[in-house]
Coordinates of C-alpha atoms in Angstrom, one line a residue:
X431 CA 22.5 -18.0 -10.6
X432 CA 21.2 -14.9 -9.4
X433 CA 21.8 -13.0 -12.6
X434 CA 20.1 -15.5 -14.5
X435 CA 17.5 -15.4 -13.1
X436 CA 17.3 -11.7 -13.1
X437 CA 17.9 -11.9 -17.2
X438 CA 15.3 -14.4 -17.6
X439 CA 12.4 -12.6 -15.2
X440 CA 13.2 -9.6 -17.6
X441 CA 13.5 -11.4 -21.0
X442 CA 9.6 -12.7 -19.7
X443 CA 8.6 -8.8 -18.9
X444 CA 9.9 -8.0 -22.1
X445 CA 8.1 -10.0 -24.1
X446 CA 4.9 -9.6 -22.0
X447 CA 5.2 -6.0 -22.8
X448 CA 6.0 -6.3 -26.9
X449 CA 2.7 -8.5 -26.8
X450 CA 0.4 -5.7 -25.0
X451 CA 1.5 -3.2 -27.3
X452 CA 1.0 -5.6 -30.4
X453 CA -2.6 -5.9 -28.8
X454 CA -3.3 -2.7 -28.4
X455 CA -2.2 -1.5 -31.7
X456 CA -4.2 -4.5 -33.0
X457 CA -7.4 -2.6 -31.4
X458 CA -6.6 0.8 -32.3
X459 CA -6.3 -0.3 -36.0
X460 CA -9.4 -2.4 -35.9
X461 CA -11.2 0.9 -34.0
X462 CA -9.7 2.9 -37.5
X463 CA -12.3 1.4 -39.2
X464 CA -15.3 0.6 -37.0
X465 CA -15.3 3.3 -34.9
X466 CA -15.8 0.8 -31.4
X467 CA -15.2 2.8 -28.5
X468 CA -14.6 -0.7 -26.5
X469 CA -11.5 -1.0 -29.0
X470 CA -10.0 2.4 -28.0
X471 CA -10.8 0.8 -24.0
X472 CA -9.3 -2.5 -24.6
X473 CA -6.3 -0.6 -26.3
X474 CA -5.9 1.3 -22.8
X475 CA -6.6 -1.8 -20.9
X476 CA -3.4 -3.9 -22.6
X477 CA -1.0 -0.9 -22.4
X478 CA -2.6 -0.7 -18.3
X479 CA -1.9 -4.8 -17.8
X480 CA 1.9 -4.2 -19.1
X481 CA 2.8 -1.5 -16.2
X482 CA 1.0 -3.3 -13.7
X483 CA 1.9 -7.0 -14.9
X484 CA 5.4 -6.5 -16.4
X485 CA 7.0 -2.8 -15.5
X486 CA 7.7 -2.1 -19.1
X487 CA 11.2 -2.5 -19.3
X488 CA 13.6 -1.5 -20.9
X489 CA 15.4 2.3 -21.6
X490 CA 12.0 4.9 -22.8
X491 CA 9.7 2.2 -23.2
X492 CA 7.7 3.3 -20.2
X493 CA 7.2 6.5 -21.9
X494 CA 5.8 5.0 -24.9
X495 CA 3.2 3.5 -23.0
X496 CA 2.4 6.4 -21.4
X497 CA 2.0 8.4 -24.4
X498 CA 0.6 5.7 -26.3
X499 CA -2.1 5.6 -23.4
X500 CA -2.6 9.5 -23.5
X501 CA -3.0 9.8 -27.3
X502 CA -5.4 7.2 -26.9
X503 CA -7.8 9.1 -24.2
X504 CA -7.5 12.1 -26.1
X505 CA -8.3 11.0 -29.7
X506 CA -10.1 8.1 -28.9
X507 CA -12.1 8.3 -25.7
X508 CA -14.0 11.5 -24.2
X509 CA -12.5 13.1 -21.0
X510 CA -14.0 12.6 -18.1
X511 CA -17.0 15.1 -18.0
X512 CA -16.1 16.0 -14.4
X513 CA -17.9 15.5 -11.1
X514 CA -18.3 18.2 -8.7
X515 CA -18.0 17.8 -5.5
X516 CA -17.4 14.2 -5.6
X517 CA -15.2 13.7 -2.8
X518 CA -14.0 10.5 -0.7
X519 CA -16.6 10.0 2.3
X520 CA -15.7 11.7 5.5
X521 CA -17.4 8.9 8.0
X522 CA -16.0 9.7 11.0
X523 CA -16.5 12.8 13.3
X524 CA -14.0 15.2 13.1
X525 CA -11.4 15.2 16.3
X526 CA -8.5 17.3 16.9
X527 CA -5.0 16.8 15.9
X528 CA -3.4 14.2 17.7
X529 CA -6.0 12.3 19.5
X530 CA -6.3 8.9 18.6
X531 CA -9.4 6.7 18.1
X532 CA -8.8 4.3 21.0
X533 CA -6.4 2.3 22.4
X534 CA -6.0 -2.0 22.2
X535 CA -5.1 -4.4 24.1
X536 CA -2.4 -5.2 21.8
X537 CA -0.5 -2.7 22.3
X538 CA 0.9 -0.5 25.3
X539 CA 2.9 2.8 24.5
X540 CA 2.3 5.5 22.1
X541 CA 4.4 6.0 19.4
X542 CA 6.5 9.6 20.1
X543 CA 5.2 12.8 18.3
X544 CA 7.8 15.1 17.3
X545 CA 6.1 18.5 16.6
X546 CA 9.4 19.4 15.6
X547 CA 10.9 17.2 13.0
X548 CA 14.3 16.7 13.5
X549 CA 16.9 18.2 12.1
X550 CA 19.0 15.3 9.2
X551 CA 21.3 14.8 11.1
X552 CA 19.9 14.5 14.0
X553 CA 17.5 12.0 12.6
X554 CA 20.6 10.0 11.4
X555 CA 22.4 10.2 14.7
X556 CA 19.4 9.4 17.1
X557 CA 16.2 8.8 16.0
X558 CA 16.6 6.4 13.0
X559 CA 15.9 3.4 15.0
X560 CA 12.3 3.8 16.8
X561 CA 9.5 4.2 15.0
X562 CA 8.1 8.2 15.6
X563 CA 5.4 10.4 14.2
X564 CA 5.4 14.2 12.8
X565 CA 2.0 15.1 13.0
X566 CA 0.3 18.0 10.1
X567 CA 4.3 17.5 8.2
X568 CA 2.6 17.3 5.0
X569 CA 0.3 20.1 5.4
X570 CA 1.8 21.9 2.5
X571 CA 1.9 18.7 0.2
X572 CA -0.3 19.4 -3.4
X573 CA -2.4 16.1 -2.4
X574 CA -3.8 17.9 0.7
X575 CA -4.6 21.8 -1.0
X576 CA -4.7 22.5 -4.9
X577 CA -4.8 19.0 -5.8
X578 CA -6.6 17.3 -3.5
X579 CA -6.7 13.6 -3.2
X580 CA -10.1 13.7 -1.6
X581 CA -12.0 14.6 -4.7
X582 CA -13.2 11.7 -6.6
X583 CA -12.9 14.8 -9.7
X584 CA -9.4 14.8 -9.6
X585 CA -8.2 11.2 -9.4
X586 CA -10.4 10.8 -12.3
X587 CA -9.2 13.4 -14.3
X588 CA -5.8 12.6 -13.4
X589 CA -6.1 9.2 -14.5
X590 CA -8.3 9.9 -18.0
X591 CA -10.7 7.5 -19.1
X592 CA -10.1 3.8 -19.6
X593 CA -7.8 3.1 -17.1
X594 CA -7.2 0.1 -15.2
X595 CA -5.6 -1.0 -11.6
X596 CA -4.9 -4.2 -9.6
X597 CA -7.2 -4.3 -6.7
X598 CA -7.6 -7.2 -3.6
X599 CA -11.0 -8.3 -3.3
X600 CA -11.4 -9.1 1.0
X601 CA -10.8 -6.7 3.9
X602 CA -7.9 -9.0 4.9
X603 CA -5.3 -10.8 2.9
X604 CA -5.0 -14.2 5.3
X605 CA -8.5 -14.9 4.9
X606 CA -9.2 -18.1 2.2
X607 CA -12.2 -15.7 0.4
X608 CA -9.8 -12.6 -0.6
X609 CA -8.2 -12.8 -4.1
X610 CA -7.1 -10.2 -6.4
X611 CA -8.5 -8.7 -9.8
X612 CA -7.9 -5.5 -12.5
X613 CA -10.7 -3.3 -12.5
X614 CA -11.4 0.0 -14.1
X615 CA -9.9 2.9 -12.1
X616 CA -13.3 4.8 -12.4
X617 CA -15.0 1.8 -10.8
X618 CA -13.4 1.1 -8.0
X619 CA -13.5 4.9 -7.1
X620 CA -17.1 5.0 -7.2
X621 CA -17.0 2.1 -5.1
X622 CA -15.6 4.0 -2.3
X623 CA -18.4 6.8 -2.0
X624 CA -20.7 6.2 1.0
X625 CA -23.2 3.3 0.5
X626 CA -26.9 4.2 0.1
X627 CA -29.4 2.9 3.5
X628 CA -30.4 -0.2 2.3
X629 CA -28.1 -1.1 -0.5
X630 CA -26.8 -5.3 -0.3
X631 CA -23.1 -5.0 1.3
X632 CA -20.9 -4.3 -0.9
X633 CA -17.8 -6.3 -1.2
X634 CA -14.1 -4.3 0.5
X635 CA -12.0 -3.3 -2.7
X636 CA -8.6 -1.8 -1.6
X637 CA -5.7 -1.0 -3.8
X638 CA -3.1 -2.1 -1.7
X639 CA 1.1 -1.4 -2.2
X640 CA 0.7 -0.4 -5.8
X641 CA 3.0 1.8 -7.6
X642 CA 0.3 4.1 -8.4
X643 CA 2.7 6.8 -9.8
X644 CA 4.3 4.6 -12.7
X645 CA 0.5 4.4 -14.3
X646 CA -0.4 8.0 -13.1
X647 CA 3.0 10.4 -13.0
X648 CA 1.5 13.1 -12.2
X649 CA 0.3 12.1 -9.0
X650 CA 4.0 12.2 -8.0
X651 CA 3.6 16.0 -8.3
X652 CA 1.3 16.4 -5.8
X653 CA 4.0 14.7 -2.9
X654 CA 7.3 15.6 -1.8
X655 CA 9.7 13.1 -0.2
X656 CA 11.3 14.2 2.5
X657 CA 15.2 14.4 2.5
X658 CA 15.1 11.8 5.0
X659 CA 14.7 8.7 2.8
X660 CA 18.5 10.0 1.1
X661 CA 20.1 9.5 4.5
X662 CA 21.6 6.6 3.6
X663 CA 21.1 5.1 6.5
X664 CA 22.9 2.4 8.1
X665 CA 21.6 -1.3 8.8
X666 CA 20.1 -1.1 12.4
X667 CA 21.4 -3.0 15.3
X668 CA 18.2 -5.1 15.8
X669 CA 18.4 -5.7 11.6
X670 CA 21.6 -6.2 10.4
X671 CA 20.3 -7.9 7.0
X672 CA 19.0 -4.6 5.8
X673 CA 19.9 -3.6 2.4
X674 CA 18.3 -0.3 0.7
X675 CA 15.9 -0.8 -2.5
X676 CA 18.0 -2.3 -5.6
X677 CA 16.2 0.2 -7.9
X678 CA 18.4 3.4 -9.0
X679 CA 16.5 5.4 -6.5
X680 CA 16.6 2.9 -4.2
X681 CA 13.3 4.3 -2.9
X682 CA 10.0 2.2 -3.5
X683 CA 7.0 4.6 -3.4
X684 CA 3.4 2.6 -2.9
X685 CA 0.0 4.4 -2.5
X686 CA -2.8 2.4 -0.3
X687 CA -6.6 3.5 -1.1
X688 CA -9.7 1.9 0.2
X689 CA -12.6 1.9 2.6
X690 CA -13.0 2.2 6.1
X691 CA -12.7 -1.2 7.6
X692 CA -9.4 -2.5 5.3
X693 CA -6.8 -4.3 7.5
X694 CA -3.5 -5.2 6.8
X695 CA -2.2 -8.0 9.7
X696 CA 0.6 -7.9 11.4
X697 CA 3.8 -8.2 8.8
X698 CA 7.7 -7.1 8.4
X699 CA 9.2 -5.6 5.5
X700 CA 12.8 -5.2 4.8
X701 CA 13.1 -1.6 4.0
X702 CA 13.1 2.2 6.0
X703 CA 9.5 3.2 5.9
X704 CA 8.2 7.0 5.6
X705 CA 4.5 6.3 5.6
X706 CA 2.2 9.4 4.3
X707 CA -1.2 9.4 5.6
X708 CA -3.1 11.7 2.7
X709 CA -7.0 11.2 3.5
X710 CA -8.5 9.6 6.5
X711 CA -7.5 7.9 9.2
X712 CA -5.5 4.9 9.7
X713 CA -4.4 3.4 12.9
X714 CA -1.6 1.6 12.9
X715 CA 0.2 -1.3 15.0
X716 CA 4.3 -1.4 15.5
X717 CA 6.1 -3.9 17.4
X718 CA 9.9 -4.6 17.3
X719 CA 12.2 -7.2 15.4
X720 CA 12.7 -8.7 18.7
X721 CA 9.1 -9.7 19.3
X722 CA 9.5 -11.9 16.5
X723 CA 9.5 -15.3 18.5
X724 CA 6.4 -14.8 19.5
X725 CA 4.8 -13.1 16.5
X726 CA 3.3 -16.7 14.8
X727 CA 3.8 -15.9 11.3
X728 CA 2.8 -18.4 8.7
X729 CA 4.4 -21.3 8.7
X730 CA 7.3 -21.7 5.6
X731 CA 6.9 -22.9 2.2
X732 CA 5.4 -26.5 2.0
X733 CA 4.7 -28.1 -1.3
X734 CA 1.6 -28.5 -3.1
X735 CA 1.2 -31.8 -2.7
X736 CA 0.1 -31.7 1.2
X737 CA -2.8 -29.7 -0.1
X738 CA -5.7 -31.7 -1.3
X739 CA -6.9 -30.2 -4.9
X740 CA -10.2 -29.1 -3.1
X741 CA -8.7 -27.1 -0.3
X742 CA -9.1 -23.5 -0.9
X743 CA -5.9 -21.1 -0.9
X744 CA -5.1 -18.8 1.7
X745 CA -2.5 -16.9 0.5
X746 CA -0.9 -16.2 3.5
X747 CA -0.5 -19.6 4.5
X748 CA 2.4 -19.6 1.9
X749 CA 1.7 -22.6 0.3
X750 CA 3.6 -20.7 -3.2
X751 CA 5.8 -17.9 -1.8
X752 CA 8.1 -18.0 1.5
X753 CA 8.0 -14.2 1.7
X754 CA 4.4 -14.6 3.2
X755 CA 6.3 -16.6 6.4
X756 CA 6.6 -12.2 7.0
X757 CA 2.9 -12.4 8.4
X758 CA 1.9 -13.0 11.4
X759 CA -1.9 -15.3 12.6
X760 CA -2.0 -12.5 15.4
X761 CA -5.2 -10.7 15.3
X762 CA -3.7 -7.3 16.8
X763 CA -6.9 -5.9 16.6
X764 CA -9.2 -7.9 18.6
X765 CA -11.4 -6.7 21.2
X766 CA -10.9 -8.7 24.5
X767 CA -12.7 -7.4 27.6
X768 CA -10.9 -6.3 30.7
X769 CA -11.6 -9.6 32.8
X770 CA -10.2 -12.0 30.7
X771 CA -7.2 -13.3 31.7
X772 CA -4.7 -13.4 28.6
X773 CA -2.8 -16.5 29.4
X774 CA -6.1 -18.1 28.1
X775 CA -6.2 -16.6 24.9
X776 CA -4.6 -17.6 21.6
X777 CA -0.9 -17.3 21.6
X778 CA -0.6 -16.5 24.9
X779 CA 3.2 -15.9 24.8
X780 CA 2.3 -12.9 22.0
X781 CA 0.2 -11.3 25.5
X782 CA 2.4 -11.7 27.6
X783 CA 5.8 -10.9 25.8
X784 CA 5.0 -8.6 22.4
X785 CA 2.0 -6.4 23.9
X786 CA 4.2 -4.2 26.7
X787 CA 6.4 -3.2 23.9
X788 CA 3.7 -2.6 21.4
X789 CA 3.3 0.8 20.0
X790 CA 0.1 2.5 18.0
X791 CA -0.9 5.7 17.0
X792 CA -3.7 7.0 14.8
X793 CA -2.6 8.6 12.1
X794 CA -4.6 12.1 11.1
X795 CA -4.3 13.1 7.5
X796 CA -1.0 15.2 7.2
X797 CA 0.7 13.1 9.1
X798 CA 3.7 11.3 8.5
X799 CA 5.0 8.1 10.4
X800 CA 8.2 6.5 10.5
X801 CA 9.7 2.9 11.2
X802 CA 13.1 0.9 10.6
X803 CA 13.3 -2.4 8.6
X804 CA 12.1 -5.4 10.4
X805 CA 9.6 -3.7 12.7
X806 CA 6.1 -5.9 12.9
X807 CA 3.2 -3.2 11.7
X808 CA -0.2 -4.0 11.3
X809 CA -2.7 -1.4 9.9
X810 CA -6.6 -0.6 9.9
X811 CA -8.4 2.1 7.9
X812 CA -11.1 4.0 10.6
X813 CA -13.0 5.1 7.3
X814 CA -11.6 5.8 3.6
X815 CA -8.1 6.0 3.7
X816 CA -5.4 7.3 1.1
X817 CA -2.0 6.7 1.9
X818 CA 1.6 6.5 1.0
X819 CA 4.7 4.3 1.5
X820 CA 8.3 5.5 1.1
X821 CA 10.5 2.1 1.4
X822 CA 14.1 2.9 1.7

């Protein structure tokens, strides 16, 4: 059954692919003759839509795209004419290495800082099962120096002109009001420069767990993934269901990009986690599998037909998907003065039972952070933030 449906998913890929490439070779020949510049875009567009949408399978047919894409830019489209000293805003003060912004109520240990990261074996042997931090470990990574990540310049250039990448639309994905949308790369990176006094609020774009480096390889250049994610670790004792990636790597890399102010709530994931934090700050929320009775995710699938026509769609209350029972209605990051009693807030039993095992740490660029499968995370961006997941 399963291998059906695993043929069938990738017979639909396929054939979503073979039609973006009979698109865009439809544009480029109609661009032949007119000269249309929004042909040679669209062209880029299609080829974009069948990375994102569909993966490109099958064996070299993600490096037709690719040079499909680039033979476009370059006899097609003009380069980018280059933007110096464009850079990502830096809104918050600087602060030394290590401190963090503040602490919650929501959580009441600090995550452990190695400043000496552990020798591979020794990582295997003792610290693979708690969550940790190894503060300035990528300080020699290419994002950080020669090619920064913090210039605006060079995630243009990197990507060429014409490019495309799926975007949420909302600071937080369980609100009814967030939603999801392609935009042109160049356009959601000047939406994350600083915000003129007196310009109308802009809406919170965020390119959230996207495999950045299948549209842009050469991003992939400017990381390096730490010999830890080959450990081949075993399934920990508080996740016995763990299973590594199913891809030949079996490493998922994502990259995370947006403003100050992005949130993701409080949700599991199945897989080892390396997180990279590139640019800004990001503070981030850990709890153990074992807090999971008292987490509140989402409640499981229920069909359609409970939900009147008119009611709008909050994705995360999983009326389509029972993955999104993974998140949880907690609101980690609420602000609750020191006199209120907890018993009287909202899950009171999350208070009470979750928050003295709670972890958080603020993560300072160059810093990498790690936690096993099945740990609760939540994660907020103190200003514009460019990170990094390693799932493994």
């Amino acid at each position: 059954m399963a291998a059906a449906a695993a043929a069938k998913s990738r017979g639909w890929r396929r054939t979503y692919t073979d039609a973006c490439l009979l698109l865009a070779f439809s544009d480029i020949l109609n661009f032949s003759t007119s000269g249309d510049r929004a042909l040679a875009y669209s062209a880029v567009s299609r080829l974009d839509h069948a990375i994102v949408i569909a993966g490109v399978p099958g064996e070299g047919r993600m490096d037709l795209v690719l040079d499909l894409i680039a033979g476009i830019q370059s006899e097609c489209l003009d380069s980018p004419a280059g933007y110096p000293h464009d850079s990502l805003p830096d809104t918050a003060p600087h602060r030394p290495a290590g401190t963090t912004v503040a602490s919650l109520p929501s959580a009441m240990r600090d995550v452990p800082r190695f400043d000496k990261p552990p020798s591979l074996s020794s990582f295997i042997a003792r610290f693979s099962q708690q969550p940790f931090v190894l503060p300035g470990f990528l300080s020699d990574w290419p994002a950080l120096n020669e090619h920064p990540w913090s210039s605006l310049d060079y995630l243009r250039t990197v990507a060429g002109p014409g490019r495309v990448v799926p975007v949420e639309v909302g600071s937080d994905y369980r609100r009814d009001d967030w939603t999801q949308q392609m935009m042109p790369w160049d356009e959601f990176l000047s939406s994350l420069r600083a915000q003129p006094a007196g310009e109308s609020a802009r809406p919170v774009l965020y390119l959230a767990q996207h495999s950045l480096f299948n549209q842009f390889p050469a991003l992939k250049d400017d990381i390096f993934v730490p010999d830890y994610v080959y450990s081949d670790l075993d399934p920990p004792n508080n996740y016995p269901q763990y299973v590594p990636p199913a891809n030949e790597e079996r490493l998922v890399l994502n990259a995370w990009l947006g403003p100050g102010g992005t949130v993701s709530p409080p949700h599991t994931d199945p897989f080892y986690n390396f997180y990279a934090q590139v640019v800004g700050r990001k503070t981030v929320w850990l709890a153990p599998p074992e807090a999971s009775p008292h987490m509140h995710p989402y409640p499981p699938h229920t069909s359609k037909s409970e939900h009147s026509a008119e009611e709008p769609r909050n994705p995360a209350a999983n009326n389509e998907s029972p993955l999104m029972s993974n998140t949880s209605q907690v609101d980690v990051f609420v602000s609750i003065p020191e006199d209120i009693d907890a018993s009287k807030l909202d899950y009171p039993d999350f208070w009470s039972r979750v928050v003295p095992s709670a972890m958080l740490v603020t993560l300072e660029p160059g810093d990498l952070l790690f936690f096993p499968p099945g740990w609760w995370h939540a994660m907020r961006s103190e200003e514009t933030s460019f990170s990094v997941s390693m799932w493994f």
